[in-house]
C-alpha cells in the first residue's frame, strides 16, 4: 500500500514535470515563432526601398496617401532606421519623416517641412497613435518587439484559408499598455508571415483585424505586398499596397540624417 | 532682334519643359476671406484678407542637380495693387564632391529651436501674412541667398549669404493698424512708408552661420549672424524729421534640443549686439540685449500635443535706455521682458479635423496674442478652415498691444492638386 502511494506520488510528480516542461517548451515555441514572424515581416533583407499606397476607407469615402519608404536594419531584430518621403496628397507632398526605432522602445522621430525649411523632432511617446490618419499605428508600421508580450501557442495545427498556421495568443506584459489587451495571430507555417491578427480590448471585444491580402516572392523573399487593417469599432479600413520593392540595395546609414531629410536621395526617390 | 529670339527660345524651353515627364507640377488654389471685429480700427480697408491665391510648384531632378520653383499668383481685393505675384522659392540644389551641398536662389530659411519665437533665426518674417490667417508657411518671407552646407562627417556647418538685405514685412496700416512711435498712437495707412534698406553693397549683405552637432540624445548648435535688425528699430534725424532705419546687428547664440522625459526639450540663447549703439546711450538706436528661451513639448494624450515656451529678453545698459525715453507718452519697457507661449493641437476624426490654439502672453509688457483655428480635410484635395487672431494689450506701444484693434476672424478654403 505504502509502495503504491509512493509510486503514485512519483508518477504524479513526473507527470506534473512533463506538463510543466511541455508548457515551457510550448511557450518557448510560441516566443520563437513570434520572433521568426517579426523577422520575416519587419526585417526582410538588410535594407529595403518601397513605394507605398495607402487607401483610407470610411463608408464610400476614400483618401489616399502615397509615399516612398526606405529602411535599414542596424542589427537583425534590433535597431532600425526608417525614412519616408510623402508624395500625396498635395498638402503633405515633399515632406520627409524619419524614425529611429530602438529595440529598447525609445524611438526618435523627425519631420521636415520644406515650405518653411523646418526640421522638427516629434515627441514619440504614444506609439499607438495613428500613422498619417490611417488605421495603422506607428507600432504597426515599425513593429512591436516580441519581448513585450507573453505568447501562448493556442493551436499548432491551425488552418487559415487552406494554409497551415500557428495560432498564437499574445498578452502585453505591461498592464498599462493601451494598444490591445489580447492579440490572436495566425502565422503561416511555411514562411512565418502573419496572415491575420485579431486585436481585442480589455473587455474582450474585437477592435481591429489585420490581414495579409497578397504575398509575393520579391527577390527570393516572401513579402506581404497588400495588407489591410480594419477598425471594427470605428468602421474604418486601411489598405496598404507595396510596389517597386527592392531589398538589399546597400542603403548607407548616412541617408538617415538631416542632410538627406532636407535633400531626398534622388536615386531612390523621384 | 537677337534678344527677341532669345526670349522666344527661352519661352519655348519653359513651356516645353513639362513635356519632359520628369518635371512635376502641383500646387493649390486658395480663397481666404477675413472680417475685422473692431469697428474703430483706423485701417484703410475693412477686410484684413480678401484674396484668391494660386500657388504653382515645379520641380525637376537632373543627374547631379535639382530645381524647385514655387510661384504665387494672388488677386487681392483688399490691396491697392489687386493683382500680385511672387516667386516664393526658386532655387537650384546640388552637391559638390562628397561634403558640400549648395542651395542657390530664392529660398525660405529657418533654423533655431523656438516655435514661432525666434532668437538665432534672423531670417525674414512676414507679419502681414501671419496676422490675417494665411497658412503658416507665409510667416517666412523668402530671401535671395546662397546657402552652403558642409558635412565633414562629425556635425555640419551651414553658411548663408544674402547679398541684399531682406527686412521683415510689417503691417502697413492698410489691412492691419499698428503703433507709430513718431505719431505716438495706433495709425492706419497714411503714415506708412517702406524704410530705406541698407545700400546694395557687399558689406551690407547678411551673413548667417550655424554649426550643429549631435551629442548623445541632444542636438547642439552654435550660431552667428552679421547684418541688420530685421525691423526698423532705429532712427536717424534728417532735415524732414526723424526717419526709421534698420540698425546694424550681430547675433551670437547657441541652442540644444532633444528628447527627454517622454517629450522634446529645447533651450536657446543669443546675444544681440547692437553695433550702432554699443554703449546703449543713443536713444535713437536699440540697445544690445540678451535673449533666452526654454521650451518643452509632449503628447499629453492620444492625438493631443501641447507645448510651453518661456522667453526672457534682457536689455543691456538699461539705465541709459530709460534715461533716453523722454518723448511724450514714450513707452518704457521693463529691463527684462518675459514672454510665455503655449501651443495646443488636437486631432480628431482620423486626423481629418485639427483644432489648434497658440497663445503669446507677456506679463511684463502686459499684452497678449491668441491664434485659434479649426481645420477640416473634407477630401484629400479640399481643406476648409476657420480661424481667428486676437490681440490684447495695456499699452499701445508693446509688440502685441499695438495690434489691439486688429482682432479678426477668417474663412479659408484650399484645393490642392
Short mmCIF file of N, CA and C in Angstrom, two decimals, chain A residues 56 58 61-65 85 87 89-94 102 106-110 112 114-135 138 178 231 234 236 254 257-260 262-264 266 269-270, chain B residues 22 24 26-28 57-59 61-62 66 68 70 89 93 95 98-101 103 108-111 136-137 140 147 151 158 210 212 214 217 219 257 259 262-264 297-299 301-303 305 349-352 376-380 383 416-417:
data_model
loop_
_atom_site.label_atom_id
_atom_site.label_comp_id
_atom_site.label_asym_id
_atom_site.label_seq_id
_atom_site.Cartn_x
_atom_site.Cartn_y
_atom_site.Cartn_z
N UNK A 56 -7.33 55.01 -47.31
CA UNK A 56 -8.07 55.14 -46.04
C UNK A 56 -9.55 55.16 -46.39
N UNK A 58 -13.59 54.95 -45.45
CA UNK A 58 -14.65 55.06 -44.45
C UNK A 58 -15.95 55.20 -45.21
N UNK A 61 -16.34 56.89 -48.72
CA UNK A 61 -15.29 57.91 -48.89
C UNK A 61 -13.92 57.26 -48.83
N UNK A 62 -13.04 57.71 -49.71
CA UNK A 62 -11.70 57.14 -49.72
C UNK A 62 -10.66 58.25 -49.83
N UNK A 63 -9.59 58.12 -49.06
CA UNK A 63 -8.48 59.07 -49.13
C UNK A 63 -7.21 58.30 -49.45
N UNK A 64 -6.27 59.00 -50.05
CA UNK A 64 -5.04 58.33 -50.47
C UNK A 64 -3.79 58.96 -49.90
N UNK A 65 -2.85 58.13 -49.56
CA UNK A 65 -1.53 58.60 -49.15
C UNK A 65 -0.52 57.85 -50.00
N UNK A 85 9.27 59.60 -47.57
CA UNK A 85 9.11 60.79 -48.40
C UNK A 85 7.68 60.81 -48.92
N UNK A 87 4.45 61.85 -51.11
CA UNK A 87 4.17 62.36 -52.45
C UNK A 87 2.75 62.91 -52.55
N UNK A 89 -1.22 63.24 -50.26
CA UNK A 89 -1.86 64.33 -51.01
C UNK A 89 -1.01 65.59 -51.07
N UNK A 90 -1.54 66.56 -51.80
CA UNK A 90 -0.82 67.79 -52.10
C UNK A 90 -0.36 68.53 -50.83
N UNK A 91 -1.18 68.52 -49.78
CA UNK A 91 -0.82 69.32 -48.61
C UNK A 91 0.36 68.74 -47.82
N UNK A 92 0.75 67.51 -48.09
CA UNK A 92 1.93 66.97 -47.40
C UNK A 92 3.04 66.59 -48.38
N UNK A 93 2.85 66.91 -49.66
CA UNK A 93 3.85 66.47 -50.63
C UNK A 93 5.21 67.10 -50.35
N UNK A 94 6.24 66.32 -50.55
CA UNK A 94 7.66 66.68 -50.33
C UNK A 94 8.07 66.71 -48.86
N UNK A 102 14.33 52.07 -31.78
CA UNK A 102 15.25 51.47 -30.82
C UNK A 102 14.57 50.25 -30.23
N UNK A 106 12.63 53.37 -27.00
CA UNK A 106 12.71 54.84 -27.05
C UNK A 106 12.98 55.31 -28.49
N UNK A 107 11.96 55.27 -29.30
CA UNK A 107 12.11 55.70 -30.69
C UNK A 107 12.28 57.22 -30.77
N UNK A 108 12.95 57.66 -31.83
CA UNK A 108 13.05 59.09 -32.11
C UNK A 108 12.44 59.34 -33.47
N UNK A 109 11.75 60.48 -33.59
CA UNK A 109 11.12 60.83 -34.86
C UNK A 109 11.41 62.28 -35.22
N UNK A 110 11.59 62.53 -36.51
CA UNK A 110 11.79 63.89 -37.00
C UNK A 110 10.92 64.12 -38.22
N UNK A 112 10.46 66.97 -41.58
CA UNK A 112 10.97 68.14 -42.29
C UNK A 112 9.85 68.73 -43.13
N UNK A 114 9.31 71.27 -45.94
CA UNK A 114 10.11 72.05 -46.88
C UNK A 114 9.59 73.47 -47.12
N UNK A 115 8.26 73.68 -47.02
CA UNK A 115 7.72 75.01 -47.29
C UNK A 115 8.27 76.07 -46.34
N UNK A 116 8.68 75.66 -45.14
CA UNK A 116 9.28 76.61 -44.21
C UNK A 116 10.71 76.21 -43.83
N UNK A 117 11.25 75.20 -44.53
CA UNK A 117 12.62 74.73 -44.27
C UNK A 117 12.81 74.38 -42.80
N UNK A 118 11.85 73.66 -42.25
CA UNK A 118 11.85 73.40 -40.81
C UNK A 118 12.09 71.92 -40.49
N UNK A 119 13.14 71.65 -39.71
CA UNK A 119 13.39 70.31 -39.19
C UNK A 119 12.91 70.29 -37.74
N UNK A 120 12.06 69.33 -37.41
CA UNK A 120 11.48 69.34 -36.07
C UNK A 120 11.44 67.94 -35.50
N UNK A 121 11.98 67.73 -34.30
CA UNK A 121 11.80 66.42 -33.67
C UNK A 121 10.37 66.34 -33.14
N UNK A 122 9.79 65.14 -33.17
CA UNK A 122 8.42 64.96 -32.71
C UNK A 122 8.46 64.09 -31.46
N UNK A 123 7.69 64.48 -30.46
CA UNK A 123 7.66 63.65 -29.25
C UNK A 123 6.95 62.34 -29.59
N UNK A 124 7.66 61.25 -29.37
CA UNK A 124 7.21 59.95 -29.86
C UNK A 124 6.72 59.07 -28.74
N UNK A 125 5.98 59.68 -27.84
CA UNK A 125 5.58 58.95 -26.65
C UNK A 125 4.56 57.86 -26.94
N UNK A 126 3.59 58.21 -27.77
CA UNK A 126 2.47 57.31 -27.97
C UNK A 126 2.59 56.55 -29.29
N UNK A 127 3.00 55.30 -29.20
CA UNK A 127 3.18 54.51 -30.41
C UNK A 127 1.86 54.00 -30.96
N UNK A 128 0.80 54.17 -30.18
CA UNK A 128 -0.50 53.70 -30.66
C UNK A 128 -1.26 54.79 -31.39
N UNK A 129 -0.60 55.95 -31.56
CA UNK A 129 -1.29 56.97 -32.34
C UNK A 129 -1.20 56.59 -33.81
N UNK A 130 -2.16 57.11 -34.54
CA UNK A 130 -2.32 56.74 -35.94
C UNK A 130 -1.16 57.23 -36.80
N UNK A 131 -0.79 56.43 -37.79
CA UNK A 131 0.20 56.84 -38.76
C UNK A 131 -0.54 57.53 -39.91
N UNK A 132 -0.26 58.81 -40.12
CA UNK A 132 -0.89 59.68 -41.12
C UNK A 132 -2.42 59.52 -41.24
N UNK A 133 -3.06 59.37 -40.09
CA UNK A 133 -4.52 59.31 -40.09
C UNK A 133 -5.11 57.98 -40.49
N UNK A 134 -4.27 56.98 -40.71
CA UNK A 134 -4.75 55.68 -41.16
C UNK A 134 -5.11 54.79 -39.97
N UNK A 135 -5.55 53.56 -40.26
CA UNK A 135 -5.83 52.61 -39.19
C UNK A 135 -4.56 51.91 -38.71
N UNK A 138 1.83 53.76 -35.46
CA UNK A 138 3.29 53.78 -35.63
C UNK A 138 3.86 52.40 -35.32
N UNK A 178 -1.89 50.35 -23.79
CA UNK A 178 -3.25 50.66 -24.21
C UNK A 178 -3.62 50.14 -25.59
N UNK A 231 -10.68 48.68 -38.65
CA UNK A 231 -11.02 49.08 -37.30
C UNK A 231 -12.51 48.78 -37.11
N UNK A 234 -14.56 51.56 -35.20
CA UNK A 234 -14.77 52.85 -35.88
C UNK A 234 -15.40 52.67 -37.25
N UNK A 236 -13.76 51.85 -39.96
CA UNK A 236 -12.83 52.32 -40.99
C UNK A 236 -11.90 51.18 -41.39
N UNK A 254 24.14 57.00 -43.67
CA UNK A 254 24.19 58.46 -43.78
C UNK A 254 22.91 59.04 -44.41
N UNK A 257 19.92 60.93 -42.09
CA UNK A 257 20.42 62.09 -41.35
C UNK A 257 19.70 63.33 -41.86
N UNK A 258 19.92 64.44 -41.14
CA UNK A 258 19.26 65.70 -41.51
C UNK A 258 19.61 66.13 -42.93
N UNK A 259 20.83 65.78 -43.36
CA UNK A 259 21.25 66.17 -44.70
C UNK A 259 20.29 65.64 -45.76
N UNK A 260 19.93 64.36 -45.63
CA UNK A 260 19.04 63.75 -46.61
C UNK A 260 17.56 64.02 -46.30
N UNK A 262 16.56 66.86 -45.68
CA UNK A 262 16.32 68.09 -46.44
C UNK A 262 16.46 67.89 -47.93
N UNK A 263 17.34 67.02 -48.35
CA UNK A 263 17.53 66.75 -49.78
C UNK A 263 17.39 65.25 -50.00
N UNK A 264 16.20 64.80 -50.38
CA UNK A 264 15.97 63.36 -50.51
C UNK A 264 16.97 62.70 -51.48
N UNK A 266 17.86 61.13 -54.43
CA UNK A 266 17.08 61.02 -55.66
C UNK A 266 17.30 59.70 -56.39
N UNK A 269 14.36 58.15 -54.68
CA UNK A 269 13.10 58.89 -54.57
C UNK A 269 12.97 59.87 -55.71
N UNK A 270 11.94 59.68 -56.52
CA UNK A 270 11.71 60.61 -57.64
C UNK A 270 10.43 61.37 -57.39
N UNK B 22 9.76 64.33 -66.46
CA UNK B 22 10.40 64.48 -65.15
C UNK B 22 10.08 65.80 -64.45
N UNK B 24 7.72 67.80 -62.42
CA UNK B 24 6.48 67.61 -61.68
C UNK B 24 5.89 68.96 -61.37
N UNK B 26 2.65 70.78 -59.30
CA UNK B 26 1.46 70.67 -58.46
C UNK B 26 1.26 72.01 -57.75
N UNK B 27 0.36 72.06 -56.83
CA UNK B 27 0.11 73.33 -56.15
C UNK B 27 -1.25 73.38 -55.51
N UNK B 28 -1.76 74.59 -55.30
CA UNK B 28 -3.10 74.71 -54.72
C UNK B 28 -3.76 76.02 -55.14
N UNK B 57 3.82 74.81 -58.10
CA UNK B 57 5.14 74.31 -57.72
C UNK B 57 5.66 73.45 -58.86
N UNK B 58 6.91 73.63 -59.18
CA UNK B 58 7.51 72.83 -60.24
C UNK B 58 8.86 72.33 -59.76
N UNK B 59 9.16 71.08 -60.10
CA UNK B 59 10.49 70.57 -59.73
C UNK B 59 11.03 69.69 -60.84
N UNK B 61 14.45 67.01 -61.50
CA UNK B 61 15.67 66.39 -60.98
C UNK B 61 16.60 66.05 -62.13
N UNK B 62 17.78 66.63 -62.10
CA UNK B 62 18.79 66.27 -63.10
C UNK B 62 19.66 65.16 -62.55
N UNK B 66 19.18 69.65 -58.84
CA UNK B 66 17.73 69.70 -58.96
C UNK B 66 17.25 71.13 -58.84
N UNK B 68 13.80 73.69 -57.99
CA UNK B 68 12.48 73.78 -57.40
C UNK B 68 11.96 75.20 -57.50
N UNK B 70 8.42 77.77 -56.72
CA UNK B 70 7.12 77.93 -56.05
C UNK B 70 6.66 79.34 -56.36
N UNK B 89 9.77 80.65 -53.92
CA UNK B 89 11.03 79.91 -53.94
C UNK B 89 11.41 79.67 -55.39
N UNK B 93 19.71 73.19 -56.45
CA UNK B 93 20.38 72.49 -55.36
C UNK B 93 21.36 71.51 -55.97
N UNK B 95 25.25 69.06 -55.22
CA UNK B 95 26.28 68.60 -54.31
C UNK B 95 27.62 68.74 -55.01
N UNK B 98 31.94 65.23 -52.01
CA UNK B 98 31.22 64.41 -51.06
C UNK B 98 30.65 65.21 -49.90
N UNK B 99 31.27 66.38 -49.64
CA UNK B 99 30.99 67.06 -48.38
C UNK B 99 30.15 68.33 -48.48
N UNK B 100 29.98 68.87 -49.70
CA UNK B 100 29.33 70.17 -49.81
C UNK B 100 27.99 70.10 -50.52
N UNK B 101 26.96 70.71 -49.90
CA UNK B 101 25.65 70.86 -50.54
C UNK B 101 25.41 72.36 -50.76
N UNK B 103 22.61 75.38 -52.12
CA UNK B 103 21.24 75.74 -52.44
C UNK B 103 21.31 77.22 -52.81
N UNK B 108 13.39 79.91 -48.67
CA UNK B 108 12.90 80.17 -47.32
C UNK B 108 13.90 79.54 -46.37
N UNK B 109 14.28 80.28 -45.35
CA UNK B 109 15.32 79.78 -44.44
C UNK B 109 14.80 79.74 -43.01
N UNK B 110 15.12 78.68 -42.32
CA UNK B 110 14.70 78.54 -40.92
C UNK B 110 15.79 77.81 -40.15
N UNK B 111 16.11 78.29 -38.97
CA UNK B 111 16.85 77.45 -38.03
C UNK B 111 16.61 77.94 -36.62
N UNK B 136 0.69 78.89 -42.34
CA UNK B 136 1.90 79.09 -41.56
C UNK B 136 3.14 79.32 -42.43
N UNK B 137 3.15 78.69 -43.62
CA UNK B 137 4.35 78.83 -44.46
C UNK B 137 4.62 80.28 -44.85
N UNK B 140 7.20 82.95 -43.11
CA UNK B 140 8.57 83.08 -43.58
C UNK B 140 8.59 83.80 -44.92
N UNK B 147 23.25 79.31 -50.07
CA UNK B 147 23.43 78.52 -48.86
C UNK B 147 24.42 77.40 -49.14
N UNK B 151 29.36 68.99 -44.66
CA UNK B 151 29.13 67.81 -43.81
C UNK B 151 30.42 67.00 -43.71
N UNK B 158 26.61 75.25 -41.69
CA UNK B 158 25.79 75.90 -42.71
C UNK B 158 26.16 77.37 -42.78
N UNK B 210 25.81 78.55 -38.97
CA UNK B 210 25.39 77.64 -37.91
C UNK B 210 26.27 76.40 -37.93
N UNK B 212 26.31 72.66 -36.20
CA UNK B 212 25.38 71.79 -35.49
C UNK B 212 26.01 70.42 -35.28
N UNK B 214 25.32 66.50 -33.11
CA UNK B 214 24.55 65.63 -32.23
C UNK B 214 25.44 65.21 -31.07
N UNK B 217 21.70 62.26 -26.94
CA UNK B 217 20.31 62.47 -27.34
C UNK B 217 20.05 63.92 -27.73
N UNK B 219 20.78 67.60 -29.68
CA UNK B 219 21.30 68.24 -30.87
C UNK B 219 21.73 69.64 -30.46
N UNK B 257 18.65 70.83 -28.24
CA UNK B 257 17.29 70.30 -28.33
C UNK B 257 17.37 68.78 -28.34
N UNK B 259 15.26 64.75 -26.97
CA UNK B 259 14.18 64.03 -26.30
C UNK B 259 14.53 63.84 -24.85
N UNK B 262 10.02 61.79 -22.08
CA UNK B 262 8.90 61.48 -22.95
C UNK B 262 8.45 62.62 -23.84
N UNK B 263 9.25 63.68 -23.88
CA UNK B 263 8.90 64.82 -24.73
C UNK B 263 10.14 65.40 -25.39
N UNK B 264 9.98 66.58 -25.95
CA UNK B 264 11.10 67.27 -26.58
C UNK B 264 11.36 68.54 -25.79
N UNK B 297 7.81 70.20 -25.20
CA UNK B 297 6.61 69.74 -25.89
C UNK B 297 6.41 68.25 -25.64
N UNK B 298 5.19 67.85 -25.47
CA UNK B 298 4.92 66.42 -25.40
C UNK B 298 3.48 66.11 -25.78
N UNK B 299 3.32 64.84 -26.10
CA UNK B 299 1.98 64.36 -26.40
C UNK B 299 1.34 64.09 -25.05
N UNK B 301 -1.97 63.31 -24.52
CA UNK B 301 -2.94 62.22 -24.66
C UNK B 301 -2.93 61.82 -26.12
N UNK B 302 -3.65 60.77 -26.46
CA UNK B 302 -3.70 60.37 -27.86
C UNK B 302 -4.21 61.53 -28.71
N UNK B 303 -3.45 61.85 -29.74
CA UNK B 303 -3.81 62.93 -30.67
C UNK B 303 -3.90 64.32 -30.04
N UNK B 305 -1.33 67.20 -28.50
CA UNK B 305 0.04 67.62 -28.25
C UNK B 305 0.03 69.03 -27.70
N UNK B 349 -11.22 62.65 -35.40
CA UNK B 349 -11.85 62.04 -36.55
C UNK B 349 -10.84 61.58 -37.61
N UNK B 350 -9.98 60.63 -37.24
CA UNK B 350 -8.93 60.12 -38.14
C UNK B 350 -8.04 61.23 -38.68
N UNK B 351 -7.71 62.19 -37.83
CA UNK B 351 -6.84 63.31 -38.19
C UNK B 351 -7.42 64.18 -39.30
N UNK B 352 -8.72 64.10 -39.51
CA UNK B 352 -9.32 64.94 -40.55
C UNK B 352 -9.60 66.33 -40.00
N UNK B 376 -10.60 71.37 -41.38
CA UNK B 376 -11.26 70.12 -41.72
C UNK B 376 -10.84 69.68 -43.12
N UNK B 377 -10.26 68.49 -43.19
CA UNK B 377 -9.89 67.95 -44.50
C UNK B 377 -11.09 67.22 -45.07
N UNK B 378 -11.85 67.96 -45.87
CA UNK B 378 -13.10 67.39 -46.39
C UNK B 378 -12.82 66.25 -47.35
N UNK B 379 -11.85 66.43 -48.22
CA UNK B 379 -11.34 65.34 -49.05
C UNK B 379 -9.82 65.51 -49.08
N UNK B 380 -9.12 64.64 -49.81
CA UNK B 380 -7.68 64.81 -49.93
C UNK B 380 -7.33 66.14 -50.60
N UNK B 383 -9.56 71.40 -48.33
CA UNK B 383 -9.37 71.66 -46.91
C UNK B 383 -10.08 72.96 -46.54
N UNK B 416 -6.05 71.46 -53.24
CA UNK B 416 -4.69 71.07 -53.62
C UNK B 416 -4.71 70.14 -54.81
N UNK B 417 -3.71 70.25 -55.66
CA UNK B 417 -3.64 69.35 -56.83
C UNK B 417 -2.21 68.97 -57.11
#
